[in-house]
mmCIF file of C-alpha atoms and ligand atoms in Angstrom:
data_model
loop_
_atom_site.group_PDB
_atom_site.id
_atom_site.type_symbol
_atom_site.label_atom_id
_atom_site.label_comp_id
_atom_site.label_asym_id
_atom_site.label_seq_id
_atom_site.Cartn_x
_atom_site.Cartn_y
_atom_site.Cartn_z
ATOM 1 C CA UNK A 978 0.293 0.384 0.373
ATOM 2 C CA UNK A 979 1.577 3.542 -1.178
ATOM 3 C CA UNK A 980 0.759 6.828 1.265
ATOM 4 C CA UNK A 981 0.996 9.789 -0.518
ATOM 5 C CA UNK A 982 3.211 12.525 1.245
ATOM 6 C CA UNK A 983 0.915 15.430 2.813
ATOM 7 C CA UNK A 984 0.721 17.505 6.035
ATOM 8 C CA UNK A 985 -1.404 15.306 7.418
ATOM 9 C CA UNK A 986 -0.152 13.335 10.700
ATOM 10 C CA UNK A 987 0.798 9.656 10.861
ATOM 11 C CA UNK A 988 1.030 7.003 13.839
ATOM 12 C CA UNK A 989 2.475 3.750 14.396
ATOM 13 C CA UNK A 990 -0.335 1.208 13.920
ATOM 14 C CA UNK A 991 -0.033 -2.454 14.457
ATOM 15 C CA UNK A 992 3.012 -4.219 15.463
ATOM 16 C CA UNK A 993 3.793 -3.396 11.701
ATOM 17 C CA UNK A 994 4.167 -0.701 12.364
ATOM 18 C CA UNK A 995 2.087 1.120 9.532
ATOM 19 C CA UNK A 996 1.595 4.603 9.285
ATOM 20 C CA UNK A 997 -1.783 5.136 9.864
ATOM 21 C CA UNK A 998 -3.683 8.969 9.825
ATOM 22 C CA UNK A 999 -3.623 10.304 13.273
ATOM 23 C CA UNK A 1000 -7.681 10.221 12.065
ATOM 24 C CA UNK A 1001 -10.141 7.912 10.307
ATOM 25 C CA UNK A 1002 -13.104 8.632 8.814
ATOM 26 C CA UNK A 1003 -16.418 7.392 10.794
ATOM 27 C CA UNK A 1004 -19.459 6.016 8.660
ATOM 28 C CA UNK A 1005 -21.672 6.003 11.046
ATOM 29 C CA UNK A 1006 -23.582 10.104 10.882
ATOM 30 C CA UNK A 1007 -22.613 10.449 6.625
ATOM 31 C CA UNK A 1008 -24.673 12.833 5.527
ATOM 32 C CA UNK A 1009 -28.215 12.735 5.092
ATOM 33 C CA UNK A 1010 -31.594 13.430 3.242
ATOM 34 C CA UNK A 1011 -34.644 15.057 4.271
ATOM 35 C CA UNK A 1012 -35.639 11.164 4.024
ATOM 36 C CA UNK A 1013 -33.368 10.561 6.733
ATOM 37 C CA UNK A 1014 -32.053 8.429 4.704
ATOM 38 C CA UNK A 1015 -27.749 8.699 3.805
ATOM 39 C CA UNK A 1016 -27.521 10.940 0.945
ATOM 40 C CA UNK A 1017 -25.009 8.357 -1.020
ATOM 41 C CA UNK A 1018 -23.126 11.955 -3.537
ATOM 42 C CA UNK A 1019 -23.071 13.744 -0.108
ATOM 43 C CA UNK A 1020 -21.150 10.996 1.260
ATOM 44 C CA UNK A 1021 -19.536 9.573 -1.554
ATOM 45 C CA UNK A 1022 -17.386 13.814 -1.145
ATOM 46 C CA UNK A 1023 -16.863 13.921 1.872
ATOM 47 C CA UNK A 1024 -14.777 10.425 1.953
ATOM 48 C CA UNK A 1025 -13.074 10.885 -1.168
ATOM 49 C CA UNK A 1026 -11.968 14.646 0.180
ATOM 50 C CA UNK A 1027 -11.049 13.280 3.317
ATOM 51 C CA UNK A 1028 -8.532 10.606 1.731
ATOM 52 C CA UNK A 1029 -7.289 13.181 -0.933
ATOM 53 C CA UNK A 1030 -6.175 15.264 2.063
ATOM 54 C CA UNK A 1031 -4.376 12.432 4.023
ATOM 55 C CA UNK A 1032 -7.242 10.089 5.693
ATOM 56 C CA UNK A 1033 -5.852 6.195 5.243
ATOM 57 C CA UNK A 1034 -8.345 5.270 7.576
ATOM 58 C CA UNK A 1035 -12.288 4.570 7.182
ATOM 59 C CA UNK A 1036 -14.421 2.783 9.452
ATOM 60 C CA UNK A 1037 -17.477 1.068 9.011
ATOM 61 C CA UNK A 1038 -19.906 -1.154 10.177
ATOM 62 C CA UNK A 1039 -23.146 -3.163 9.201
ATOM 63 C CA UNK A 1040 -25.368 -1.607 11.505
ATOM 64 C CA UNK A 1041 -24.984 1.748 10.556
ATOM 65 C CA UNK A 1042 -27.496 3.133 8.793
ATOM 66 C CA UNK A 1043 -29.487 0.208 8.437
ATOM 67 C CA UNK A 1044 -26.774 -1.374 6.332
ATOM 68 C CA UNK A 1045 -25.993 1.254 3.694
ATOM 69 C CA UNK A 1046 -22.857 2.470 4.923
ATOM 70 C CA UNK A 1047 -21.213 -0.308 4.135
ATOM 71 C CA UNK A 1048 -22.713 0.625 0.348
ATOM 72 C CA UNK A 1049 -21.943 3.870 0.378
ATOM 73 C CA UNK A 1050 -18.216 2.901 1.569
ATOM 74 C CA UNK A 1051 -17.726 0.712 -1.144
ATOM 75 C CA UNK A 1052 -18.622 2.880 -3.760
ATOM 76 C CA UNK A 1053 -16.063 5.915 -2.588
ATOM 77 C CA UNK A 1054 -13.498 3.915 -2.609
ATOM 78 C CA UNK A 1055 -13.754 3.298 -6.389
ATOM 79 C CA UNK A 1056 -11.335 4.371 -9.092
ATOM 80 C CA UNK A 1057 -8.414 3.751 -6.983
ATOM 81 C CA UNK A 1058 -9.238 5.153 -3.415
ATOM 82 C CA UNK A 1059 -9.131 1.939 -1.893
ATOM 83 C CA UNK A 1060 -5.276 0.949 -2.741
ATOM 84 C CA UNK A 1061 -5.140 4.087 -0.570
ATOM 85 C CA UNK A 1062 -6.543 3.764 2.361
ATOM 86 C CA UNK A 1063 -7.084 0.688 5.749
ATOM 87 C CA UNK A 1064 -10.253 -0.447 5.564
ATOM 88 C CA UNK A 1065 -11.789 -1.651 9.069
ATOM 89 C CA UNK A 1066 -15.766 -3.057 9.014
ATOM 90 C CA UNK A 1067 -17.432 -4.641 12.115
ATOM 91 C CA UNK A 1068 -18.954 -8.419 12.568
ATOM 92 C CA UNK A 1069 -21.944 -8.004 13.760
ATOM 93 C CA UNK A 1070 -21.357 -10.144 17.263
ATOM 94 C CA UNK A 1071 -25.459 -10.656 18.134
ATOM 95 C CA UNK A 1072 -26.277 -11.828 14.495
ATOM 96 C CA UNK A 1073 -24.909 -14.722 14.220
ATOM 97 C CA UNK A 1074 -26.528 -18.084 15.678
ATOM 98 C CA UNK A 1075 -24.738 -20.192 14.360
ATOM 99 C CA UNK A 1076 -20.798 -21.403 12.854
ATOM 100 C CA UNK A 1077 -22.003 -21.219 9.030
ATOM 101 C CA UNK A 1078 -23.453 -17.874 9.582
ATOM 102 C CA UNK A 1079 -19.763 -16.427 10.231
ATOM 103 C CA UNK A 1080 -18.704 -17.057 6.596
ATOM 104 C CA UNK A 1081 -22.137 -15.699 5.146
ATOM 105 C CA UNK A 1082 -22.386 -12.433 6.660
ATOM 106 C CA UNK A 1083 -17.994 -12.024 5.560
ATOM 107 C CA UNK A 1084 -19.128 -12.574 2.270
ATOM 108 C CA UNK A 1085 -21.692 -10.337 2.339
ATOM 109 C CA UNK A 1086 -19.823 -7.678 3.760
ATOM 110 C CA UNK A 1087 -16.942 -8.033 1.264
ATOM 111 C CA UNK A 1088 -19.778 -7.523 -1.676
ATOM 112 C CA UNK A 1089 -21.477 -4.586 -0.020
ATOM 113 C CA UNK A 1090 -17.299 -3.408 0.202
ATOM 114 C CA UNK A 1091 -16.405 -4.300 -2.971
ATOM 115 C CA UNK A 1092 -13.637 -5.705 -1.799
ATOM 116 C CA UNK A 1093 -11.368 -8.780 -1.489
ATOM 117 C CA UNK A 1094 -9.751 -8.432 1.740
ATOM 118 C CA UNK A 1095 -10.762 -6.274 5.415
ATOM 119 C CA UNK A 1096 -7.895 -4.558 6.461
ATOM 120 C CA UNK A 1097 -9.056 -4.114 9.855
ATOM 121 C CA UNK A 1098 -11.882 -6.692 10.873
ATOM 122 C CA UNK A 1099 -13.517 -6.165 13.965
ATOM 123 C CA UNK A 1100 -16.029 -8.169 16.155
ATOM 124 C CA UNK A 1101 -18.240 -5.535 17.248
ATOM 125 C CA UNK A 1102 -19.433 -3.747 20.335
ATOM 126 C CA UNK A 1103 -18.187 -6.764 22.801
ATOM 127 C CA UNK A 1104 -19.608 -6.764 26.100
ATOM 128 C CA UNK A 1105 -20.025 -9.557 28.497
ATOM 129 C CA UNK A 1106 -23.643 -10.827 26.575
ATOM 130 C CA UNK A 1107 -21.541 -10.264 22.828
ATOM 131 C CA UNK A 1108 -18.499 -11.619 24.268
ATOM 132 C CA UNK A 1109 -20.419 -15.610 25.424
ATOM 133 C CA UNK A 1110 -21.871 -15.659 21.345
ATOM 134 C CA UNK A 1111 -17.912 -14.904 20.334
ATOM 135 C CA UNK A 1112 -16.833 -18.349 22.942
ATOM 136 C CA UNK A 1113 -19.468 -20.122 22.032
ATOM 137 C CA UNK A 1114 -18.805 -20.085 18.649
ATOM 138 C CA UNK A 1115 -15.358 -20.156 18.811
ATOM 139 C CA UNK A 1116 -15.315 -16.829 16.523
ATOM 140 C CA UNK A 1117 -11.563 -16.187 17.208
ATOM 141 C CA UNK A 1118 -10.094 -19.328 15.507
ATOM 142 C CA UNK A 1119 -12.968 -18.423 12.451
ATOM 143 C CA UNK A 1120 -10.865 -15.362 12.129
ATOM 144 C CA UNK A 1121 -7.805 -17.186 12.024
ATOM 145 C CA UNK A 1122 -8.829 -19.047 9.001
ATOM 146 C CA UNK A 1123 -10.378 -16.186 7.562
ATOM 147 C CA UNK A 1124 -7.166 -14.052 7.798
ATOM 148 C CA UNK A 1125 -5.110 -17.044 6.346
ATOM 149 C CA UNK A 1126 -7.591 -17.536 3.383
ATOM 150 C CA UNK A 1127 -6.700 -13.798 3.045
ATOM 151 C CA UNK A 1128 -10.203 -12.596 3.243
ATOM 152 C CA UNK A 1129 -9.375 -9.961 6.288
ATOM 153 C CA UNK A 1130 -5.420 -9.191 7.645
ATOM 154 C CA UNK A 1131 -6.057 -7.381 11.563
ATOM 155 C CA UNK A 1132 -7.788 -9.282 13.771
ATOM 156 C CA UNK A 1133 -10.003 -6.538 15.992
ATOM 157 C CA UNK A 1134 -13.090 -6.189 18.539
ATOM 158 C CA UNK A 1135 -14.731 -2.995 19.228
ATOM 159 C CA UNK A 1136 -15.684 -2.281 23.073
ATOM 160 C CA UNK A 1137 -18.418 -1.323 25.330
ATOM 161 C CA UNK A 1138 -18.208 -2.680 28.928
ATOM 162 C CA UNK A 1139 -16.996 -2.480 31.870
ATOM 163 C CA UNK A 1140 -12.515 -2.471 32.226
ATOM 164 C CA UNK A 1141 -12.705 -5.710 33.830
ATOM 165 C CA UNK A 1142 -14.150 -7.470 30.741
ATOM 166 C CA UNK A 1143 -11.947 -5.422 28.544
ATOM 167 C CA UNK A 1144 -8.831 -6.884 30.029
ATOM 168 C CA UNK A 1145 -10.376 -10.244 29.756
ATOM 169 C CA UNK A 1146 -10.986 -10.007 25.915
ATOM 170 C CA UNK A 1147 -7.470 -8.486 25.717
ATOM 171 C CA UNK A 1148 -5.808 -11.421 27.424
ATOM 172 C CA UNK A 1149 -7.585 -14.247 26.134
ATOM 173 C CA UNK A 1150 -6.652 -13.899 22.326
ATOM 174 C CA UNK A 1151 -3.437 -12.676 20.131
ATOM 175 C CA UNK A 1152 -5.377 -9.406 19.102
ATOM 176 C CA UNK A 1153 -3.708 -6.437 17.109
ATOM 177 C CA UNK A 1154 -6.477 -3.563 17.645
ATOM 178 C CA UNK A 1155 -9.485 -2.750 19.983
ATOM 179 C CA UNK A 1156 -10.952 -0.448 19.716
ATOM 180 C CA UNK A 1157 -12.882 1.980 22.052
ATOM 181 C CA UNK A 1158 -14.989 5.043 23.560
ATOM 182 C CA UNK A 1159 -12.619 7.186 24.865
ATOM 183 C CA UNK A 1160 -13.024 11.604 25.298
ATOM 184 C CA UNK A 1161 -12.565 13.554 28.171
ATOM 185 C CA UNK A 1162 -15.597 13.275 29.702
ATOM 186 C CA UNK A 1163 -14.882 9.196 29.794
ATOM 187 C CA UNK A 1164 -11.727 8.267 31.542
ATOM 188 C CA UNK A 1165 -13.481 6.896 33.719
ATOM 189 C CA UNK A 1166 -16.490 5.127 31.352
ATOM 190 C CA UNK A 1167 -15.868 1.564 29.637
ATOM 191 C CA UNK A 1168 -12.306 0.600 29.748
ATOM 192 C CA UNK A 1169 -11.180 3.754 30.171
ATOM 193 C CA UNK A 1170 -7.760 5.511 30.650
ATOM 194 C CA UNK A 1171 -6.876 2.522 32.607
ATOM 195 C CA UNK A 1172 -7.894 0.096 29.256
ATOM 196 C CA UNK A 1173 -6.012 2.377 26.875
ATOM 197 C CA UNK A 1174 -3.090 2.074 28.924
ATOM 198 C CA UNK A 1175 -3.408 -1.572 29.258
ATOM 199 C CA UNK A 1176 -3.697 -2.374 25.692
ATOM 200 C CA UNK A 1177 -1.408 -0.515 24.520
ATOM 201 C CA UNK A 1178 1.035 -1.647 27.061
ATOM 202 C CA UNK A 1179 0.379 -5.784 25.960
ATOM 203 C CA UNK A 1180 1.138 -4.106 22.466
ATOM 204 C CA UNK A 1181 -2.519 -3.580 20.238
ATOM 205 C CA UNK A 1182 -3.225 -0.694 18.506
ATOM 206 C CA UNK A 1183 -5.838 1.346 20.087
ATOM 207 C CA UNK A 1184 -8.642 3.245 17.475
ATOM 208 C CA UNK A 1185 -10.623 6.096 19.603
ATOM 209 C CA UNK A 1186 -14.543 6.256 18.988
ATOM 210 C CA UNK A 1187 -16.462 8.693 20.721
ATOM 211 C CA UNK A 1188 -14.159 11.583 20.741
ATOM 212 C CA UNK A 1189 -17.058 14.216 21.125
ATOM 213 C CA UNK A 1190 -19.065 11.786 22.560
ATOM 214 C CA UNK A 1191 -21.623 11.876 20.595
ATOM 215 C CA UNK A 1192 -21.429 15.379 19.886
ATOM 216 C CA UNK A 1193 -21.577 16.355 23.486
ATOM 217 C CA UNK A 1194 -18.225 17.801 23.348
ATOM 218 C CA UNK A 1195 -18.186 20.298 20.423
ATOM 219 C CA UNK A 1196 -21.661 21.986 21.249
ATOM 220 C CA UNK A 1197 -21.129 22.392 24.948
ATOM 221 C CA UNK A 1198 -23.959 24.108 26.445
ATOM 222 C CA UNK A 1199 -25.149 25.596 29.800
ATOM 223 C CA UNK A 1200 -21.698 25.619 32.310
ATOM 224 C CA UNK A 1201 -19.652 23.514 29.970
ATOM 225 C CA UNK A 1202 -20.677 26.010 27.635
ATOM 226 C CA UNK A 1203 -19.214 28.584 29.931
ATOM 227 C CA UNK A 1204 -15.585 27.061 30.793
ATOM 228 C CA UNK A 1205 -14.894 27.667 27.176
ATOM 229 C CA UNK A 1206 -16.106 30.405 26.380
ATOM 230 C CA UNK A 1207 -13.841 31.455 28.735
ATOM 231 C CA UNK A 1208 -10.969 29.852 28.292
ATOM 232 C CA UNK A 1209 -11.381 30.936 24.185
ATOM 233 C CA UNK A 1210 -10.347 27.535 22.964
ATOM 234 C CA UNK A 1211 -12.085 25.931 20.299
ATOM 235 C CA UNK A 1212 -13.707 22.785 21.852
ATOM 236 C CA UNK A 1213 -13.290 20.461 19.180
ATOM 237 C CA UNK A 1214 -10.072 21.639 18.693
ATOM 238 C CA UNK A 1215 -8.424 20.744 22.333
ATOM 239 C CA UNK A 1216 -10.428 17.040 22.766
ATOM 240 C CA UNK A 1217 -9.232 15.842 19.716
ATOM 241 C CA UNK A 1218 -5.944 17.229 20.566
ATOM 242 C CA UNK A 1219 -6.189 15.897 23.865
ATOM 243 C CA UNK A 1220 -6.577 12.768 22.751
ATOM 244 C CA UNK A 1221 -3.238 12.849 20.243
ATOM 245 C CA UNK A 1222 -1.120 14.044 22.724
ATOM 246 C CA UNK A 1223 -1.332 10.580 24.324
ATOM 247 C CA UNK A 1224 1.144 8.203 22.755
ATOM 248 C CA UNK A 1225 -1.050 5.108 23.507
ATOM 249 C CA UNK A 1226 -3.663 5.937 20.604
ATOM 250 C CA UNK A 1227 -2.927 5.366 17.277
ATOM 251 C CA UNK A 1228 -5.629 7.031 15.322
ATOM 252 C CA UNK A 1229 -8.662 8.452 15.914
ATOM 253 C CA UNK A 1230 -12.045 8.170 14.582
ATOM 254 C CA UNK A 1231 -14.319 10.948 13.645
ATOM 255 C CA UNK A 1232 -17.716 10.436 12.375
ATOM 256 C CA UNK A 1233 -18.326 13.638 10.169
ATOM 257 C CA UNK A 1234 -21.811 14.364 8.687
ATOM 258 C CA UNK A 1235 -21.023 17.260 6.513
ATOM 259 C CA UNK A 1236 -17.786 19.169 4.550
ATOM 260 C CA UNK A 1237 -17.493 21.811 7.401
ATOM 261 C CA UNK A 1238 -16.685 19.159 10.150
ATOM 262 C CA UNK A 1239 -14.308 16.831 7.390
ATOM 263 C CA UNK A 1240 -12.787 20.356 6.848
ATOM 264 C CA UNK A 1241 -12.357 21.316 10.387
ATOM 265 C CA UNK A 1242 -11.012 17.643 11.364
ATOM 266 C CA UNK A 1243 -8.395 17.499 8.836
ATOM 267 C CA UNK A 1244 -6.875 20.915 9.788
ATOM 268 C CA UNK A 1245 -7.041 20.157 13.303
ATOM 269 C CA UNK A 1246 -5.266 16.457 13.200
ATOM 270 C CA UNK A 1247 -2.551 18.369 10.733
ATOM 271 C CA UNK A 1248 -1.850 19.856 13.473
ATOM 272 C CA UNK A 1249 -1.982 17.350 16.058
ATOM 273 C CA UNK A 1250 1.286 15.316 17.448
ATOM 274 C CA UNK A 1251 2.098 13.481 21.004
ATOM 275 C CA UNK A 1252 3.354 15.713 23.838
ATOM 276 C CA UNK A 1253 2.137 18.863 22.037
ATOM 277 C CA UNK A 1254 -0.882 19.976 24.512
ATOM 278 C CA UNK A 1255 0.719 23.068 26.574
ATOM 279 C CA UNK A 1256 -0.240 23.441 30.485
ATOM 280 C CA UNK A 1257 -2.814 25.937 29.657
ATOM 281 C CA UNK A 1258 -5.179 23.981 26.876
ATOM 282 C CA UNK A 1259 -4.177 21.163 30.558
ATOM 283 C CA UNK A 1260 -6.436 23.199 32.202
ATOM 284 C CA UNK A 1261 -9.304 23.773 30.293
ATOM 285 C CA UNK A 1262 -9.689 20.106 29.815
ATOM 286 C CA UNK A 1263 -9.157 19.477 33.239
ATOM 287 C CA UNK A 1264 -11.855 22.235 34.593
ATOM 288 C CA UNK A 1265 -14.277 21.027 31.399
ATOM 289 C CA UNK A 1266 -14.181 17.643 32.839
ATOM 290 C CA UNK A 1267 -14.529 18.981 36.386
ATOM 291 C CA UNK A 1268 -18.324 20.496 35.009
ATOM 292 C CA UNK A 1269 -19.430 18.096 32.998
ATOM 293 C CA UNK A 1270 -19.194 16.003 35.791
ATOM 294 C CA UNK A 1271 -21.390 18.582 37.887
ATOM 295 C CA UNK A 1272 -23.718 19.227 35.212
ATOM 296 C CA UNK A 1273 -25.457 16.617 32.296
ATOM 297 C CA UNK A 1274 -27.512 13.782 34.220
ATOM 298 C CA UNK A 1275 -28.154 11.177 32.018
ATOM 299 C CA UNK A 1276 -24.530 10.318 29.853
ATOM 300 C CA UNK A 1277 -26.205 9.497 26.916
ATOM 301 C CA UNK A 1278 -23.727 9.163 23.920
ATOM 302 C CA UNK A 1279 -26.502 8.862 20.833
ATOM 303 C CA UNK A 1280 -25.609 6.289 19.630
ATOM 304 C CA UNK A 1281 -28.785 4.835 19.323
ATOM 305 C CA UNK A 1282 -28.231 1.136 19.506
ATOM 306 C CA UNK A 1283 -31.123 1.294 21.672
ATOM 307 C CA UNK A 1284 -33.795 2.637 18.869
ATOM 308 C CA UNK A 1285 -36.158 1.466 17.116
ATOM 309 C CA UNK A 1286 -38.068 1.394 20.262
ATOM 310 C CA UNK A 1287 -40.993 -1.392 20.062
ATOM 311 C CA UNK A 1288 -43.420 1.917 20.573
ATOM 312 C CA UNK A 1289 -41.560 4.329 18.902
ATOM 313 C CA UNK A 1290 -40.136 6.675 22.118
ATOM 314 C CA UNK A 1291 -37.335 8.308 20.933
ATOM 315 C CA UNK A 1292 -34.949 7.615 23.909
ATOM 316 C CA UNK A 1293 -31.898 10.104 22.666
ATOM 317 C CA UNK A 1294 -34.001 12.677 22.128
ATOM 318 C CA UNK A 1295 -36.049 13.020 25.052
ATOM 319 C CA UNK A 1296 -32.167 11.625 26.978
ATOM 320 C CA UNK A 1297 -31.026 15.584 25.053
ATOM 321 C CA UNK A 1298 -33.649 17.593 26.318
ATOM 322 C CA UNK A 1299 -33.565 16.628 29.602
ATOM 323 C CA UNK A 1300 -29.748 17.179 29.861
ATOM 324 C CA UNK A 1301 -29.926 20.194 27.720
ATOM 325 C CA UNK A 1302 -32.263 21.801 30.706
ATOM 326 C CA UNK A 1303 -30.601 20.313 33.927
ATOM 327 C CA UNK A 1304 -27.298 22.174 31.940
ATOM 328 C CA UNK A 1305 -28.856 25.573 30.659
ATOM 329 C CA UNK A 1306 -28.457 27.240 33.711
ATOM 330 C CA UNK A 1307 -28.019 31.171 31.267
ATOM 331 C CA UNK A 1308 -31.739 30.399 29.776
ATOM 332 C CA UNK A 1309 -34.413 31.857 31.487
ATOM 333 C CA UNK A 1310 -36.380 29.300 31.740
ATOM 334 C CA UNK A 1311 -34.673 26.703 30.742
ATOM 335 C CA UNK A 1312 -37.988 24.208 31.421
ATOM 336 C CA UNK A 1313 -40.540 25.833 29.915
ATOM 337 C CA UNK A 1314 -38.034 25.679 26.963
ATOM 338 C CA UNK A 1315 -37.863 21.894 27.152
ATOM 339 C CA UNK A 1316 -41.311 21.363 28.037
ATOM 340 C CA UNK A 1317 -42.325 22.957 24.873
ATOM 341 C CA UNK A 1318 -39.953 20.847 22.986
ATOM 342 C CA UNK A 1319 -41.088 18.080 24.704
ATOM 343 C CA UNK A 1320 -44.636 18.682 23.944
ATOM 344 C CA UNK A 1321 -43.756 19.245 20.019
ATOM 345 C CA UNK A 1322 -43.044 15.528 19.705
ATOM 346 C CA UNK A 1323 -45.558 13.799 18.498
ATOM 347 C CA UNK A 1324 -47.082 11.421 21.105
ATOM 348 C CA UNK A 1325 -45.572 8.015 20.987
ATOM 349 C CA UNK A 1326 -41.808 9.220 21.125
ATOM 350 C CA UNK A 1327 -42.475 11.292 24.075
ATOM 351 C CA UNK A 1328 -40.757 9.561 27.006
ATOM 352 C CA UNK A 1329 -44.209 8.680 28.362
ATOM 353 C CA UNK A 1330 -44.840 6.073 25.741
ATOM 354 C CA UNK A 1331 -42.490 3.919 27.607
ATOM 355 C CA UNK A 1332 -44.460 0.695 28.103
ATOM 356 C CA UNK A 1333 -41.283 -0.382 30.574
ATOM 357 C CA UNK A 1334 -40.695 -3.662 28.279
ATOM 358 C CA UNK A 1335 -36.671 -3.078 28.849
ATOM 359 C CA UNK A 1336 -35.363 -4.287 25.117
ATOM 360 C CA UNK A 1337 -33.640 -1.024 24.904
ATOM 361 C CA UNK A 1338 -31.977 -1.565 28.202
ATOM 362 C CA UNK A 1339 -29.898 -4.770 26.665
ATOM 363 C CA UNK A 1340 -28.959 -2.716 23.617
ATOM 364 C CA UNK A 1341 -27.256 0.415 25.178
ATOM 365 C CA UNK A 1342 -23.349 0.425 25.659
ATOM 366 C CA UNK A 1343 -23.168 3.031 28.453
ATOM 367 C CA UNK A 1344 -25.310 0.736 30.639
ATOM 368 C CA UNK A 1345 -27.947 2.992 31.305
ATOM 369 C CA UNK A 1346 -31.117 2.870 33.592
ATOM 370 C CA UNK A 1347 -33.284 3.908 30.723
ATOM 371 C CA UNK A 1348 -36.611 3.364 32.045
ATOM 372 C CA UNK A 1349 -35.712 4.381 34.902
ATOM 373 C CA UNK A 1350 -34.703 7.769 33.608
ATOM 374 C CA UNK A 1351 -37.721 7.962 31.388
ATOM 375 C CA UNK A 1352 -40.125 8.201 33.925
ATOM 376 C CA UNK A 1353 -38.099 10.906 35.439
ATOM 377 C CA UNK A 1354 -37.994 13.454 32.341
ATOM 378 C CA UNK A 1355 -42.059 12.359 32.007
ATOM 379 C CA UNK A 1356 -42.650 12.961 35.430
ATOM 380 C CA UNK A 1357 -40.581 16.251 34.798
ATOM 381 C CA UNK A 1358 -42.723 17.362 31.799
ATOM 382 C CA UNK A 1359 -45.745 16.270 32.435
HETATM 383 S S1 SF4 B 390 -38.439 -0.009 27.668
HETATM 384 FE FE1 SF4 B 390 -39.726 1.238 27.304
HETATM 385 S S2 SF4 B 390 -38.374 2.550 25.744
HETATM 386 FE FE2 SF4 B 390 -37.277 0.926 25.883
HETATM 387 S S3 SF4 B 390 -37.687 -0.003 24.510
HETATM 388 FE FE3 SF4 B 390 -39.409 -0.782 26.298
HETATM 389 S S4 SF4 B 390 -40.707 0.819 25.567
HETATM 390 FE FE4 SF4 B 390 -38.635 1.369 24.612
HETATM 391 S S1 SF4 B 391 -29.509 5.426 25.532
HETATM 392 FE FE1 SF4 B 391 -27.978 4.530 25.538
HETATM 393 S S2 SF4 B 391 -28.213 3.643 23.969
HETATM 394 FE FE2 SF4 B 391 -29.872 5.265 23.528
HETATM 395 S S3 SF4 B 391 -28.517 6.554 22.334
HETATM 396 FE FE3 SF4 B 391 -28.069 6.686 24.566
HETATM 397 S S4 SF4 B 391 -26.196 5.841 24.561
HETATM 398 FE FE4 SF4 B 391 -26.680 5.135 23.267
#
């Protein structure tokens, strides 16, 4: 694989010491049409812009955009773009019931992505229940076979659970790469800083997802917003460079949704580097961490794993309304504002329509008490 010379910064990746761009393109939040379906044209345009400006790592997965993300990536990587990147996608761990499902799913992914080989193949969203499936179906042995056949290159997993399970998984097999949720407000959430350091010390390349915590850190509101305003720092710039400051991190994924975000993130990545944060910048992050912990009550990343709810409750939006209400002390009457927005929701999308079935909680990687929070929101807004 040839990598272009470009102002993009590159970092060491895997034990092979590949040079991977500091910024990876996450394909979970591609541009949307008014219908809510992904825009193929705009998605391909921003993906190719990113690659033309030095991004050489593209990350997708089966469930993103209801299966269309892999198709879009396959199209975007035509006309010579495939050879310029490391292509990462994920095996939908939960979808396998028997061993014969494994080949079937991988082959469908290869077809959608229009490639013979996936460079980084991750077992998706490992958490306690899915880890059981991995072991039962002996998926690691299957991955080894697929690597021998040349269908995948690097063995990896993405993770959403507690540090103890993370350590168990890292120790269980000879992985090349792990992908963890990490940002300046998640140092003690899931794998966290302890997981980052543990994996790196074991020789795994560490890929970071949710660097802006579902966009929350890009547009900080309330007290958190005041910290950033006072500091005169750009919250996206510093949140990303805080990650790249750490030598244990190989790559930061950002789920870019439009050209403006793509251009901005590429520019920030170009000036990134280990040990480049100043003491002043570090103190702004420390202050933001303190305030964040004190304010947002529901730590929802808007990942949308919990939806669709069988009764159509829009769980992440309800949480966002409540969080913003708590975190906007500057607003004269934040409760009225949030209440009005809640009343504008279709009745079935409101927290009050929750039927307590519990399905969503099994899927939430943040392990939130969704039902309890929805009850609180219903009581607050009714
Ligand atoms: S517990 Fe409530 S919000 Fe969750 S899936 Fe069931 S009805 Fe929907
Ligand atoms: S409630 Fe959980 S699963 Fe749903 S969007 Fe928030 S973090 Fe994701």
